[in-house]
Amino acid sequence: MEKEQSEENESNNTRPCLSMLPEGCIAEIFAFTSPPDVCRFSLISTSLHSAADSDSVWAKFLPSDYPSIIAKSPTPIPNFRSLKDVYVYLSDHPILIDEGRKTFSLDKWTGKKCYFLGARDLNITWGDTPEYWEWTSVPESRFPEVAQLKFVRWLQIWGTIRAGILSPLTSYTAYFVYKLGDDSYGFDTRHMEVSVGISGVESANVRIAFLHLNPQFIPVDMYTSPYTPPSPYIGYCWVGPGWPGIDYDPPEDVDWDHHPSNLKLDKPVPKLRDDGWFELELGNFFTENEDDCIELRIEDVKTGCTKRGLIVEGIEIRPTIA
């Protein structure tokens, strides 16, 4: 027993200690880890703390083009004492870019680029028609303007981003960020189609999703709509049992409890964000080819059912959480 203890003590005494290395060597080692790892190492000792805060470490975690990105931002940028301060700031404070149409930030865990396409940076069918959409400012938005839906039957919103401006060889997820106003309607009974793919190539990953937190799952075959914009036809839809204000007797042969429309399967679910907005996952993509133009889409162009009260902040693109 004493012999084993002696051998263990000898092993501990001869084992190389990280803090015994020159600070430059420690910094080189830290640069091959991750930002959270470096922060944890900095708590171990004074010597490791100094290496963990060095610019040579944090330069590896920052994207090489960050200076040109923040230089064009209308957001007031403070003077930074170190590259670590730059990293922390960009992780916690998205900055406006492209004339206030986008924001740029860093994922605090990985240092990967994050972009938020504001409503003004999206393509919204009839978005510039005051009869259908209103552009307004709200204090809780990071953007100067958001889009508020007044009345449409054909809802189509999409945005694009070039893979080359994102972090290379990275899995990303896109989220539609929105609110439903108190006077909203048309979103609790009709699903949206959401997809992410390469622009110009028909996506094979179209999924259905609801923007409403408590949707009524209505069968597609219960809708009737020959509406095609810009026809003045007033679209209508048959709805399931329990629809308030409508005297409707559903077909007796429909098993509503087990109807396919009630099976949630792989439907994305809206989630409340810390900033008070809701987000709905549109899909994932991988930045393998920098020339790819990624298209992010949400739409309902099939039913012709009227909709109003949707407030669009934009589409956020951030690294996929494993």
PDB file of C-alpha atoms in Angstrom:
ATOM      1  CA  MET A   1       0.000   0.000   0.000  1.00  0.00           C
ATOM      2  CA  GLU A   2       2.816   2.404   0.931  1.00  0.00           C
ATOM      3  CA  LYS A   3       4.653   1.464  -2.281  1.00  0.00           C
ATOM      4  CA  GLU A   4       1.601   2.308  -4.407  1.00  0.00           C
ATOM      5  CA  GLN A   5       1.175   5.657  -2.610  1.00  0.00           C
ATOM      6  CA  SER A   6       4.852   6.480  -3.169  1.00  0.00           C
ATOM      7  CA  GLU A   7       4.605   5.693  -6.876  1.00  0.00           C
ATOM      8  CA  GLU A   8       1.491   7.874  -7.182  1.00  0.00           C
ATOM      9  CA  ASN A   9       3.206  10.817  -5.476  1.00  0.00           C
ATOM     10  CA  GLU A  10       6.239  10.437  -7.722  1.00  0.00           C
ATOM     11  CA  SER A  11       3.996  10.415 -10.771  1.00  0.00           C
ATOM     12  CA  ASN A  12       2.250  13.596  -9.642  1.00  0.00           C
ATOM     13  CA  ASN A  13       5.553  15.342  -9.018  1.00  0.00           C
ATOM     14  CA  THR A  14       6.957  14.520 -12.443  1.00  0.00           C
ATOM     15  CA  ARG A  15       3.728  15.147 -14.402  1.00  0.00           C
ATOM     16  CA  PRO A  16       4.079  18.355 -16.442  1.00  0.00           C
ATOM     17  CA  CYS A  17       2.036  21.235 -15.072  1.00  0.00           C
ATOM     18  CA  LEU A  18       0.375  23.575 -17.600  1.00  0.00           C
ATOM     19  CA  SER A  19       1.138  26.632 -15.496  1.00  0.00           C
ATOM     20  CA  MET A  20       4.858  25.822 -15.620  1.00  0.00           C
ATOM     21  CA  LEU A  21       4.974  26.440 -19.376  1.00  0.00           C
ATOM     22  CA  PRO A  22       5.841  29.861 -20.840  1.00  0.00           C
ATOM     23  CA  GLU A  23       2.799  32.089 -21.273  1.00  0.00           C
ATOM     24  CA  GLY A  24       3.178  32.065 -25.054  1.00  0.00           C
ATOM     25  CA  CYS A  25       3.005  28.271 -25.126  1.00  0.00           C
ATOM     26  CA  ILE A  26      -0.048  28.263 -22.882  1.00  0.00           C
ATOM     27  CA  ALA A  27      -1.745  30.764 -25.172  1.00  0.00           C
ATOM     28  CA  GLU A  28      -1.009  28.563 -28.185  1.00  0.00           C
ATOM     29  CA  ILE A  29      -2.620  25.613 -26.428  1.00  0.00           C
ATOM     30  CA  PHE A  30      -5.668  27.653 -25.413  1.00  0.00           C
ATOM     31  CA  ALA A  31      -6.184  28.764 -28.998  1.00  0.00           C
ATOM     32  CA  PHE A  32      -6.987  25.150 -29.909  1.00  0.00           C
ATOM     33  CA  THR A  33      -9.752  24.890 -27.318  1.00  0.00           C
ATOM     34  CA  SER A  34     -13.001  26.866 -27.129  1.00  0.00           C
ATOM     35  CA  PRO A  35     -14.087  30.161 -25.527  1.00  0.00           C
ATOM     36  CA  PRO A  36     -15.850  28.426 -22.593  1.00  0.00           C
ATOM     37  CA  ASP A  37     -12.774  26.251 -21.990  1.00  0.00           C
ATOM     38  CA  VAL A  38     -10.485  29.283 -21.942  1.00  0.00           C
ATOM     39  CA  CYS A  39     -12.721  31.058 -19.441  1.00  0.00           C
ATOM     40  CA  ARG A  40     -12.644  28.011 -17.172  1.00  0.00           C
ATOM     41  CA  PHE A  41      -8.841  27.756 -17.394  1.00  0.00           C
ATOM     42  CA  SER A  42      -8.513  31.424 -16.450  1.00  0.00           C
ATOM     43  CA  LEU A  43     -10.008  30.654 -13.020  1.00  0.00           C
ATOM     44  CA  ILE A  44      -7.342  28.117 -12.089  1.00  0.00           C
ATOM     45  CA  SER A  45      -4.331  30.362 -11.473  1.00  0.00           C
ATOM     46  CA  THR A  46      -2.920  33.829 -12.102  1.00  0.00           C
ATOM     47  CA  SER A  47      -0.514  32.595 -14.765  1.00  0.00           C
ATOM     48  CA  LEU A  48      -3.253  30.818 -16.690  1.00  0.00           C
ATOM     49  CA  HIS A  49      -5.528  33.844 -16.338  1.00  0.00           C
ATOM     50  CA  SER A  50      -2.954  36.055 -18.028  1.00  0.00           C
ATOM     51  CA  ALA A  51      -2.562  33.650 -20.946  1.00  0.00           C
ATOM     52  CA  ALA A  52      -6.318  33.171 -21.237  1.00  0.00           C
ATOM     53  CA  ASP A  53      -6.858  36.921 -21.657  1.00  0.00           C
ATOM     54  CA  SER A  54      -4.163  37.394 -24.284  1.00  0.00           C
ATOM     55  CA  ASP A  55      -5.075  38.745 -27.713  1.00  0.00           C
ATOM     56  CA  SER A  56      -3.320  35.846 -29.427  1.00  0.00           C
ATOM     57  CA  VAL A  57      -5.937  33.483 -27.975  1.00  0.00           C
ATOM     58  CA  TRP A  58      -9.051  35.525 -28.719  1.00  0.00           C
ATOM     59  CA  ALA A  59      -7.857  36.392 -32.218  1.00  0.00           C
ATOM     60  CA  LYS A  60      -8.383  32.712 -33.060  1.00  0.00           C
ATOM     61  CA  PHE A  61     -12.010  32.862 -31.885  1.00  0.00           C
ATOM     62  CA  LEU A  62     -12.954  36.051 -33.729  1.00  0.00           C
ATOM     63  CA  PRO A  63     -13.839  35.929 -37.452  1.00  0.00           C
ATOM     64  CA  SER A  64     -11.061  37.482 -39.500  1.00  0.00           C
ATOM     65  CA  ASP A  65     -13.400  40.010 -41.148  1.00  0.00           C
ATOM     66  CA  TYR A  66     -14.998  41.339 -37.954  1.00  0.00           C
ATOM     67  CA  PRO A  67     -13.215  44.748 -38.173  1.00  0.00           C
ATOM     68  CA  SER A  68     -14.765  45.506 -41.582  1.00  0.00           C
ATOM     69  CA  ILE A  69     -18.192  44.392 -40.343  1.00  0.00           C
ATOM     70  CA  ILE A  70     -18.297  46.585 -37.253  1.00  0.00           C
ATOM     71  CA  ALA A  71     -16.704  49.511 -39.084  1.00  0.00           C
ATOM     72  CA  LYS A  72     -19.827  49.842 -41.248  1.00  0.00           C
ATOM     73  CA  SER A  73     -22.280  49.583 -38.366  1.00  0.00           C
ATOM     74  CA  PRO A  74     -24.421  52.597 -37.382  1.00  0.00           C
ATOM     75  CA  THR A  75     -24.449  51.157 -33.855  1.00  0.00           C
ATOM     76  CA  PRO A  76     -22.109  53.106 -31.523  1.00  0.00           C
ATOM     77  CA  ILE A  77     -19.168  50.796 -30.800  1.00  0.00           C
ATOM     78  CA  PRO A  78     -17.136  51.297 -27.586  1.00  0.00           C
ATOM     79  CA  ASN A  79     -13.350  51.318 -27.467  1.00  0.00           C
ATOM     80  CA  PHE A  80     -12.087  47.864 -26.568  1.00  0.00           C
ATOM     81  CA  ARG A  81      -9.110  47.173 -24.338  1.00  0.00           C
ATOM     82  CA  SER A  82      -8.578  43.669 -25.680  1.00  0.00           C
ATOM     83  CA  LEU A  83      -9.819  41.201 -28.270  1.00  0.00           C
ATOM     84  CA  LYS A  84     -11.540  39.323 -25.479  1.00  0.00           C
ATOM     85  CA  ASP A  85     -13.607  42.450 -24.853  1.00  0.00           C
ATOM     86  CA  VAL A  86     -14.506  42.524 -28.559  1.00  0.00           C
ATOM     87  CA  TYR A  87     -15.635  38.906 -28.401  1.00  0.00           C
ATOM     88  CA  VAL A  88     -17.718  39.395 -25.263  1.00  0.00           C
ATOM     89  CA  TYR A  89     -19.335  42.548 -26.663  1.00  0.00           C
ATOM     90  CA  LEU A  90     -20.303  40.958 -30.000  1.00  0.00           C
ATOM     91  CA  SER A  91     -21.676  37.933 -28.161  1.00  0.00           C
ATOM     92  CA  ASP A  92     -23.950  40.024 -25.962  1.00  0.00           C
ATOM     93  CA  HIS A  93     -24.751  43.011 -28.207  1.00  0.00           C
ATOM     94  CA  PRO A  94     -25.941  42.360 -31.795  1.00  0.00           C
ATOM     95  CA  ILE A  95     -24.972  45.358 -33.934  1.00  0.00           C
ATOM     96  CA  LEU A  96     -26.958  46.815 -36.810  1.00  0.00           C
ATOM     97  CA  ILE A  97     -25.434  46.505 -40.287  1.00  0.00           C
ATOM     98  CA  ASP A  98     -26.522  47.065 -43.894  1.00  0.00           C
ATOM     99  CA  GLU A  99     -28.324  50.347 -43.149  1.00  0.00           C
ATOM    100  CA  GLY A 100     -30.182  48.821 -40.232  1.00  0.00           C
ATOM    101  CA  ARG A 101     -31.631  45.928 -42.240  1.00  0.00           C
ATOM    102  CA  LYS A 102     -29.601  43.203 -40.502  1.00  0.00           C
ATOM    103  CA  THR A 103     -27.804  42.567 -37.225  1.00  0.00           C
ATOM    104  CA  PHE A 104     -24.505  40.784 -36.706  1.00  0.00           C
ATOM    105  CA  SER A 105     -23.334  38.988 -33.572  1.00  0.00           C
ATOM    106  CA  LEU A 106     -21.272  36.042 -32.411  1.00  0.00           C
ATOM    107  CA  ASP A 107     -22.404  32.826 -30.813  1.00  0.00           C
ATOM    108  CA  LYS A 108     -20.879  33.067 -27.335  1.00  0.00           C
ATOM    109  CA  TRP A 109     -20.128  29.338 -27.110  1.00  0.00           C
ATOM    110  CA  THR A 110     -18.375  28.886 -30.452  1.00  0.00           C
ATOM    111  CA  GLY A 111     -17.555  32.296 -31.908  1.00  0.00           C
ATOM    112  CA  LYS A 112     -19.510  31.426 -35.063  1.00  0.00           C
ATOM    113  CA  LYS A 113     -21.210  34.268 -36.927  1.00  0.00           C
ATOM    114  CA  CYS A 114     -24.895  34.965 -36.363  1.00  0.00           C
ATOM    115  CA  TYR A 115     -27.090  37.114 -38.591  1.00  0.00           C
ATOM    116  CA  PHE A 116     -30.603  38.447 -38.141  1.00  0.00           C
ATOM    117  CA  LEU A 117     -32.399  39.534 -41.307  1.00  0.00           C
ATOM    118  CA  GLY A 118     -34.844  42.277 -40.356  1.00  0.00           C
ATOM    119  CA  ALA A 119     -38.273  42.533 -41.947  1.00  0.00           C
ATOM    120  CA  ARG A 120     -36.960  45.223 -44.342  1.00  0.00           C
ATOM    121  CA  ASP A 121     -34.376  42.729 -45.576  1.00  0.00           C
ATOM    122  CA  LEU A 122     -37.037  40.129 -46.407  1.00  0.00           C
ATOM    123  CA  ASN A 123     -39.272  39.689 -49.429  1.00  0.00           C
ATOM    124  CA  ILE A 124     -42.901  40.062 -48.361  1.00  0.00           C
ATOM    125  CA  THR A 125     -45.549  39.666 -51.036  1.00  0.00           C
ATOM    126  CA  TRP A 126     -47.446  42.981 -51.213  1.00  0.00           C
ATOM    127  CA  GLY A 127     -45.259  44.243 -48.374  1.00  0.00           C
ATOM    128  CA  ASP A 128     -45.192  47.740 -49.854  1.00  0.00           C
ATOM    129  CA  THR A 129     -48.959  47.875 -50.367  1.00  0.00           C
ATOM    130  CA  PRO A 130     -50.453  49.916 -47.472  1.00  0.00           C
ATOM    131  CA  GLU A 131     -53.770  48.142 -47.897  1.00  0.00           C
ATOM    132  CA  TYR A 132     -52.164  44.877 -46.814  1.00  0.00           C
ATOM    133  CA  TRP A 133     -49.072  45.670 -44.722  1.00  0.00           C
ATOM    134  CA  GLU A 134     -48.046  48.492 -42.416  1.00  0.00           C
ATOM    135  CA  TRP A 135     -44.449  49.385 -41.568  1.00  0.00           C
ATOM    136  CA  THR A 136     -44.103  50.622 -38.021  1.00  0.00           C
ATOM    137  CA  SER A 137     -41.624  50.872 -35.161  1.00  0.00           C
ATOM    138  CA  VAL A 138     -41.998  49.093 -31.836  1.00  0.00           C
ATOM    139  CA  PRO A 139     -39.779  49.680 -28.793  1.00  0.00           C
ATOM    140  CA  GLU A 140     -39.128  45.991 -28.191  1.00  0.00           C
ATOM    141  CA  SER A 141     -37.548  45.431 -31.623  1.00  0.00           C
ATOM    142  CA  ARG A 142     -33.865  45.730 -32.398  1.00  0.00           C
ATOM    143  CA  PHE A 143     -34.740  47.112 -35.846  1.00  0.00           C
ATOM    144  CA  PRO A 144     -36.018  50.565 -36.802  1.00  0.00           C
ATOM    145  CA  GLU A 145     -39.071  49.021 -38.483  1.00  0.00           C
ATOM    146  CA  VAL A 146     -41.170  45.882 -38.358  1.00  0.00           C
ATOM    147  CA  ALA A 147     -43.911  44.718 -40.722  1.00  0.00           C
ATOM    148  CA  GLN A 148     -47.459  44.424 -39.410  1.00  0.00           C
ATOM    149  CA  LEU A 149     -50.036  42.485 -41.382  1.00  0.00           C
ATOM    150  CA  LYS A 150     -53.339  44.302 -41.936  1.00  0.00           C
ATOM    151  CA  PHE A 151     -55.107  41.861 -44.229  1.00  0.00           C
ATOM    152  CA  VAL A 152     -54.046  39.192 -46.756  1.00  0.00           C
ATOM    153  CA  ARG A 153     -55.062  35.811 -47.980  1.00  0.00           C
ATOM    154  CA  TRP A 154     -51.839  35.058 -49.815  1.00  0.00           C
ATOM    155  CA  LEU A 155     -49.038  35.114 -47.205  1.00  0.00           C
ATOM    156  CA  GLN A 156     -45.530  34.679 -48.551  1.00  0.00           C
ATOM    157  CA  ILE A 157     -42.326  35.748 -46.799  1.00  0.00           C
ATOM    158  CA  TRP A 158     -38.794  34.734 -47.723  1.00  0.00           C
ATOM    159  CA  GLY A 159     -35.226  35.871 -47.294  1.00  0.00           C
ATOM    160  CA  THR A 160     -31.839  34.946 -48.680  1.00  0.00           C
ATOM    161  CA  ILE A 161     -28.288  34.960 -47.373  1.00  0.00           C
ATOM    162  CA  ARG A 162     -25.053  33.961 -49.070  1.00  0.00           C
ATOM    163  CA  ALA A 163     -23.294  31.082 -47.342  1.00  0.00           C
ATOM    164  CA  GLY A 164     -19.945  32.811 -47.825  1.00  0.00           C
ATOM    165  CA  ILE A 165     -20.677  35.533 -45.251  1.00  0.00           C
ATOM    166  CA  LEU A 166     -21.409  32.926 -42.571  1.00  0.00           C
ATOM    167  CA  SER A 167     -18.858  30.785 -40.744  1.00  0.00           C
ATOM    168  CA  PRO A 168     -17.550  28.050 -43.073  1.00  0.00           C
ATOM    169  CA  LEU A 169     -18.372  24.357 -42.655  1.00  0.00           C
ATOM    170  CA  THR A 170     -20.964  25.102 -39.997  1.00  0.00           C
ATOM    171  CA  SER A 171     -24.466  23.793 -39.372  1.00  0.00           C
ATOM    172  CA  TYR A 172     -26.986  26.623 -39.045  1.00  0.00           C
ATOM    173  CA  THR A 173     -30.650  26.840 -38.087  1.00  0.00           C
ATOM    174  CA  ALA A 174     -32.994  29.606 -39.287  1.00  0.00           C
ATOM    175  CA  TYR A 175     -35.833  30.962 -37.136  1.00  0.00           C
ATOM    176  CA  PHE A 176     -38.802  33.138 -38.072  1.00  0.00           C
ATOM    177  CA  VAL A 177     -39.190  35.789 -35.332  1.00  0.00           C
ATOM    178  CA  TYR A 178     -42.623  37.322 -34.886  1.00  0.00           C
ATOM    179  CA  LYS A 179     -45.582  38.213 -32.686  1.00  0.00           C
ATOM    180  CA  LEU A 180     -49.323  37.836 -33.103  1.00  0.00           C
ATOM    181  CA  GLY A 181     -51.260  40.968 -32.194  1.00  0.00           C
ATOM    182  CA  ASP A 182     -54.330  40.964 -29.970  1.00  0.00           C
ATOM    183  CA  ASP A 183     -56.510  41.403 -33.059  1.00  0.00           C
ATOM    184  CA  SER A 184     -54.854  38.629 -35.061  1.00  0.00           C
ATOM    185  CA  TYR A 185     -56.841  35.900 -36.759  1.00  0.00           C
ATOM    186  CA  GLY A 186     -56.382  33.207 -39.371  1.00  0.00           C
ATOM    187  CA  PHE A 187     -53.305  31.646 -37.734  1.00  0.00           C
ATOM    188  CA  ASP A 188     -54.990  29.353 -35.247  1.00  0.00           C
ATOM    189  CA  THR A 189     -56.730  27.271 -37.891  1.00  0.00           C
ATOM    190  CA  ARG A 190     -54.275  27.210 -40.743  1.00  0.00           C
ATOM    191  CA  HIS A 191     -50.707  25.961 -40.845  1.00  0.00           C
ATOM    192  CA  MET A 192     -47.803  27.578 -42.653  1.00  0.00           C
ATOM    193  CA  GLU A 193     -45.340  25.820 -44.928  1.00  0.00           C
ATOM    194  CA  VAL A 194     -41.719  26.422 -43.917  1.00  0.00           C
ATOM    195  CA  SER A 195     -38.518  25.483 -45.700  1.00  0.00           C
ATOM    196  CA  VAL A 196     -34.805  26.176 -46.001  1.00  0.00           C
ATOM    197  CA  GLY A 197     -32.864  25.387 -49.151  1.00  0.00           C
ATOM    198  CA  ILE A 198     -30.668  26.689 -51.952  1.00  0.00           C
ATOM    199  CA  SER A 199     -32.207  29.528 -53.953  1.00  0.00           C
ATOM    200  CA  GLY A 200     -33.440  28.407 -57.335  1.00  0.00           C
ATOM    201  CA  VAL A 201     -33.651  24.757 -56.279  1.00  0.00           C
ATOM    202  CA  GLU A 202     -37.013  23.414 -55.136  1.00  0.00           C
ATOM    203  CA  SER A 203     -36.708  22.392 -51.507  1.00  0.00           C
ATOM    204  CA  ALA A 204     -37.463  18.791 -50.621  1.00  0.00           C
ATOM    205  CA  ASN A 205     -37.696  19.665 -46.929  1.00  0.00           C
ATOM    206  CA  VAL A 206     -40.970  21.591 -46.764  1.00  0.00           C
ATOM    207  CA  ARG A 207     -42.614  21.161 -43.367  1.00  0.00           C
ATOM    208  CA  ILE A 208     -45.850  22.419 -41.899  1.00  0.00           C
ATOM    209  CA  ALA A 209     -45.965  24.563 -38.774  1.00  0.00           C
ATOM    210  CA  PHE A 210     -48.353  26.758 -36.824  1.00  0.00           C
ATOM    211  CA  LEU A 211     -47.591  30.301 -35.703  1.00  0.00           C
ATOM    212  CA  HIS A 212     -50.347  30.116 -33.090  1.00  0.00           C
ATOM    213  CA  LEU A 213     -49.474  28.535 -29.741  1.00  0.00           C
ATOM    214  CA  ASN A 214     -52.809  26.709 -29.482  1.00  0.00           C
ATOM    215  CA  PRO A 215     -53.855  25.858 -33.023  1.00  0.00           C
ATOM    216  CA  GLN A 216     -56.977  24.020 -34.076  1.00  0.00           C
ATOM    217  CA  PHE A 217     -55.794  21.298 -36.418  1.00  0.00           C
ATOM    218  CA  ILE A 218     -58.074  21.598 -39.430  1.00  0.00           C
ATOM    219  CA  PRO A 219     -57.926  18.988 -42.236  1.00  0.00           C
ATOM    220  CA  VAL A 220     -56.683  20.322 -45.529  1.00  0.00           C
ATOM    221  CA  ASP A 221     -59.559  18.629 -47.343  1.00  0.00           C
ATOM    222  CA  MET A 222     -62.002  20.766 -45.345  1.00  0.00           C
ATOM    223  CA  TYR A 223     -60.789  23.914 -47.101  1.00  0.00           C
ATOM    224  CA  THR A 224     -62.197  25.221 -50.350  1.00  0.00           C
ATOM    225  CA  SER A 225     -60.415  28.075 -52.122  1.00  0.00           C
ATOM    226  CA  PRO A 226     -60.129  28.757 -55.836  1.00  0.00           C
ATOM    227  CA  TYR A 227     -58.439  32.023 -54.867  1.00  0.00           C
ATOM    228  CA  THR A 228     -55.353  33.039 -56.814  1.00  0.00           C
ATOM    229  CA  PRO A 229     -53.963  36.550 -56.262  1.00  0.00           C
ATOM    230  CA  PRO A 230     -54.694  39.236 -57.171  1.00  0.00           C
ATOM    231  CA  SER A 231     -58.285  38.043 -57.684  1.00  0.00           C
ATOM    232  CA  PRO A 232     -60.859  39.880 -55.527  1.00  0.00           C
ATOM    233  CA  TYR A 233     -62.415  36.519 -54.627  1.00  0.00           C
ATOM    234  CA  ILE A 234     -63.258  36.326 -50.925  1.00  0.00           C
ATOM    235  CA  GLY A 235     -61.725  33.073 -49.806  1.00  0.00           C
ATOM    236  CA  TYR A 236     -63.398  30.953 -47.218  1.00  0.00           C
ATOM    237  CA  CYS A 237     -62.602  27.761 -45.378  1.00  0.00           C
ATOM    238  CA  TRP A 238     -64.526  25.000 -43.727  1.00  0.00           C
ATOM    239  CA  VAL A 239     -63.480  24.569 -40.131  1.00  0.00           C
ATOM    240  CA  GLY A 240     -63.628  21.783 -37.603  1.00  0.00           C
ATOM    241  CA  PRO A 241     -65.959  21.434 -34.635  1.00  0.00           C
ATOM    242  CA  GLY A 242     -65.815  24.024 -31.910  1.00  0.00           C
ATOM    243  CA  TRP A 243     -65.058  26.981 -34.160  1.00  0.00           C
ATOM    244  CA  PRO A 244     -66.490  29.973 -32.255  1.00  0.00           C
ATOM    245  CA  GLY A 245     -69.278  31.957 -33.865  1.00  0.00           C
ATOM    246  CA  ILE A 246     -69.954  29.532 -36.681  1.00  0.00           C
ATOM    247  CA  ASP A 247     -72.889  27.148 -36.809  1.00  0.00           C
ATOM    248  CA  TYR A 248     -71.335  24.172 -38.526  1.00  0.00           C
ATOM    249  CA  ASP A 249     -72.102  20.457 -38.317  1.00  0.00           C
ATOM    250  CA  PRO A 250     -69.006  18.401 -39.200  1.00  0.00           C
ATOM    251  CA  PRO A 251     -69.380  15.263 -41.297  1.00  0.00           C
ATOM    252  CA  GLU A 252     -70.319  12.300 -39.147  1.00  0.00           C
ATOM    253  CA  ASP A 253     -67.697  10.061 -40.728  1.00  0.00           C
ATOM    254  CA  VAL A 254     -64.758  12.258 -39.639  1.00  0.00           C
ATOM    255  CA  ASP A 255     -62.886  10.905 -36.609  1.00  0.00           C
ATOM    256  CA  TRP A 256     -61.552  14.220 -35.293  1.00  0.00           C
ATOM    257  CA  ASP A 257     -59.590  12.651 -32.428  1.00  0.00           C
ATOM    258  CA  HIS A 258     -57.521  10.523 -34.790  1.00  0.00           C
ATOM    259  CA  HIS A 259     -57.609  12.624 -37.943  1.00  0.00           C
ATOM    260  CA  PRO A 260     -54.146  13.050 -39.559  1.00  0.00           C
ATOM    261  CA  SER A 261     -54.449  16.805 -39.074  1.00  0.00           C
ATOM    262  CA  ASN A 262     -54.284  16.269 -35.317  1.00  0.00           C
ATOM    263  CA  LEU A 263     -51.011  14.339 -35.464  1.00  0.00           C
ATOM    264  CA  LYS A 264     -48.210  16.783 -34.699  1.00  0.00           C
ATOM    265  CA  LEU A 265     -45.409  14.544 -36.009  1.00  0.00           C
ATOM    266  CA  ASP A 266     -42.448  16.703 -37.052  1.00  0.00           C
ATOM    267  CA  LYS A 267     -44.156  20.081 -36.809  1.00  0.00           C
ATOM    268  CA  PRO A 268     -41.982  22.918 -35.433  1.00  0.00           C
ATOM    269  CA  VAL A 269     -43.444  24.547 -32.331  1.00  0.00           C
ATOM    270  CA  PRO A 270     -43.295  28.297 -31.592  1.00  0.00           C
ATOM    271  CA  LYS A 271     -41.110  29.201 -28.615  1.00  0.00           C
ATOM    272  CA  LEU A 272     -41.090  32.365 -26.530  1.00  0.00           C
ATOM    273  CA  ARG A 273     -37.701  34.099 -26.605  1.00  0.00           C
ATOM    274  CA  ASP A 274     -36.034  36.036 -23.811  1.00  0.00           C
ATOM    275  CA  ASP A 275     -36.666  39.280 -25.734  1.00  0.00           C
ATOM    276  CA  GLY A 276     -40.440  38.766 -25.704  1.00  0.00           C
ATOM    277  CA  TRP A 277     -40.785  37.688 -29.350  1.00  0.00           C
ATOM    278  CA  PHE A 278     -41.696  34.217 -30.582  1.00  0.00           C
ATOM    279  CA  GLU A 279     -39.534  32.149 -32.875  1.00  0.00           C
ATOM    280  CA  LEU A 280     -40.433  29.278 -35.177  1.00  0.00           C
ATOM    281  CA  GLU A 281     -37.774  27.008 -36.631  1.00  0.00           C
ATOM    282  CA  LEU A 282     -37.724  27.082 -40.430  1.00  0.00           C
ATOM    283  CA  GLY A 283     -35.015  24.482 -41.011  1.00  0.00           C
ATOM    284  CA  ASN A 284     -31.291  23.731 -41.094  1.00  0.00           C
ATOM    285  CA  PHE A 285     -28.473  24.077 -43.596  1.00  0.00           C
ATOM    286  CA  PHE A 286     -24.702  23.559 -43.829  1.00  0.00           C
ATOM    287  CA  THR A 287     -22.234  26.125 -45.174  1.00  0.00           C
ATOM    288  CA  GLU A 288     -20.211  23.847 -47.398  1.00  0.00           C
ATOM    289  CA  ASN A 289     -20.182  25.936 -50.565  1.00  0.00           C
ATOM    290  CA  GLU A 290     -19.617  29.665 -50.015  1.00  0.00           C
ATOM    291  CA  ASP A 291     -21.309  30.502 -53.323  1.00  0.00           C
ATOM    292  CA  ASP A 292     -24.627  28.968 -52.251  1.00  0.00           C
ATOM    293  CA  CYS A 293     -27.479  31.426 -51.773  1.00  0.00           C
ATOM    294  CA  ILE A 294     -29.596  30.070 -48.931  1.00  0.00           C
ATOM    295  CA  GLU A 295     -33.336  30.722 -49.164  1.00  0.00           C
ATOM    296  CA  LEU A 296     -35.468  30.820 -46.002  1.00  0.00           C
ATOM    297  CA  ARG A 297     -39.226  30.693 -46.539  1.00  0.00           C
ATOM    298  CA  ILE A 298     -42.572  30.719 -44.699  1.00  0.00           C
ATOM    299  CA  GLU A 299     -45.879  30.888 -46.537  1.00  0.00           C
ATOM    300  CA  ASP A 300     -49.542  29.991 -46.873  1.00  0.00           C
ATOM    301  CA  VAL A 301     -50.505  30.339 -50.521  1.00  0.00           C
ATOM    302  CA  LYS A 302     -53.005  27.516 -50.837  1.00  0.00           C
ATOM    303  CA  THR A 303     -56.102  28.163 -48.769  1.00  0.00           C
ATOM    304  CA  GLY A 304     -57.025  31.771 -49.449  1.00  0.00           C
ATOM    305  CA  CYS A 305     -58.160  32.123 -45.836  1.00  0.00           C
ATOM    306  CA  THR A 306     -57.927  35.657 -44.491  1.00  0.00           C
ATOM    307  CA  LYS A 307     -55.180  36.524 -42.014  1.00  0.00           C
ATOM    308  CA  ARG A 308     -54.238  39.592 -40.020  1.00  0.00           C
ATOM    309  CA  GLY A 309     -52.294  40.746 -36.965  1.00  0.00           C
ATOM    310  CA  LEU A 310     -48.925  39.108 -37.710  1.00  0.00           C
ATOM    311  CA  ILE A 311     -45.964  41.291 -36.671  1.00  0.00           C
ATOM    312  CA  VAL A 312     -42.734  40.315 -38.440  1.00  0.00           C
ATOM    313  CA  GLU A 313     -39.379  41.195 -36.899  1.00  0.00           C
ATOM    314  CA  GLY A 314     -37.335  39.003 -39.223  1.00  0.00           C
ATOM    315  CA  ILE A 315     -35.427  35.744 -39.630  1.00  0.00           C
ATOM    316  CA  GLU A 316     -32.522  34.881 -37.320  1.00  0.00           C
ATOM    317  CA  ILE A 317     -29.724  32.567 -38.423  1.00  0.00           C
ATOM    318  CA  ARG A 318     -27.520  31.037 -35.744  1.00  0.00           C
ATOM    319  CA  PRO A 319     -25.367  27.897 -35.320  1.00  0.00           C
ATOM    320  CA  THR A 320     -27.306  24.715 -34.719  1.00  0.00           C
ATOM    321  CA  ILE A 321     -27.188  23.470 -31.145  1.00  0.00           C
ATOM    322  CA  ALA A 322     -25.981  19.878 -31.166  1.00  0.00           C
TER     323      ALA A 322
END
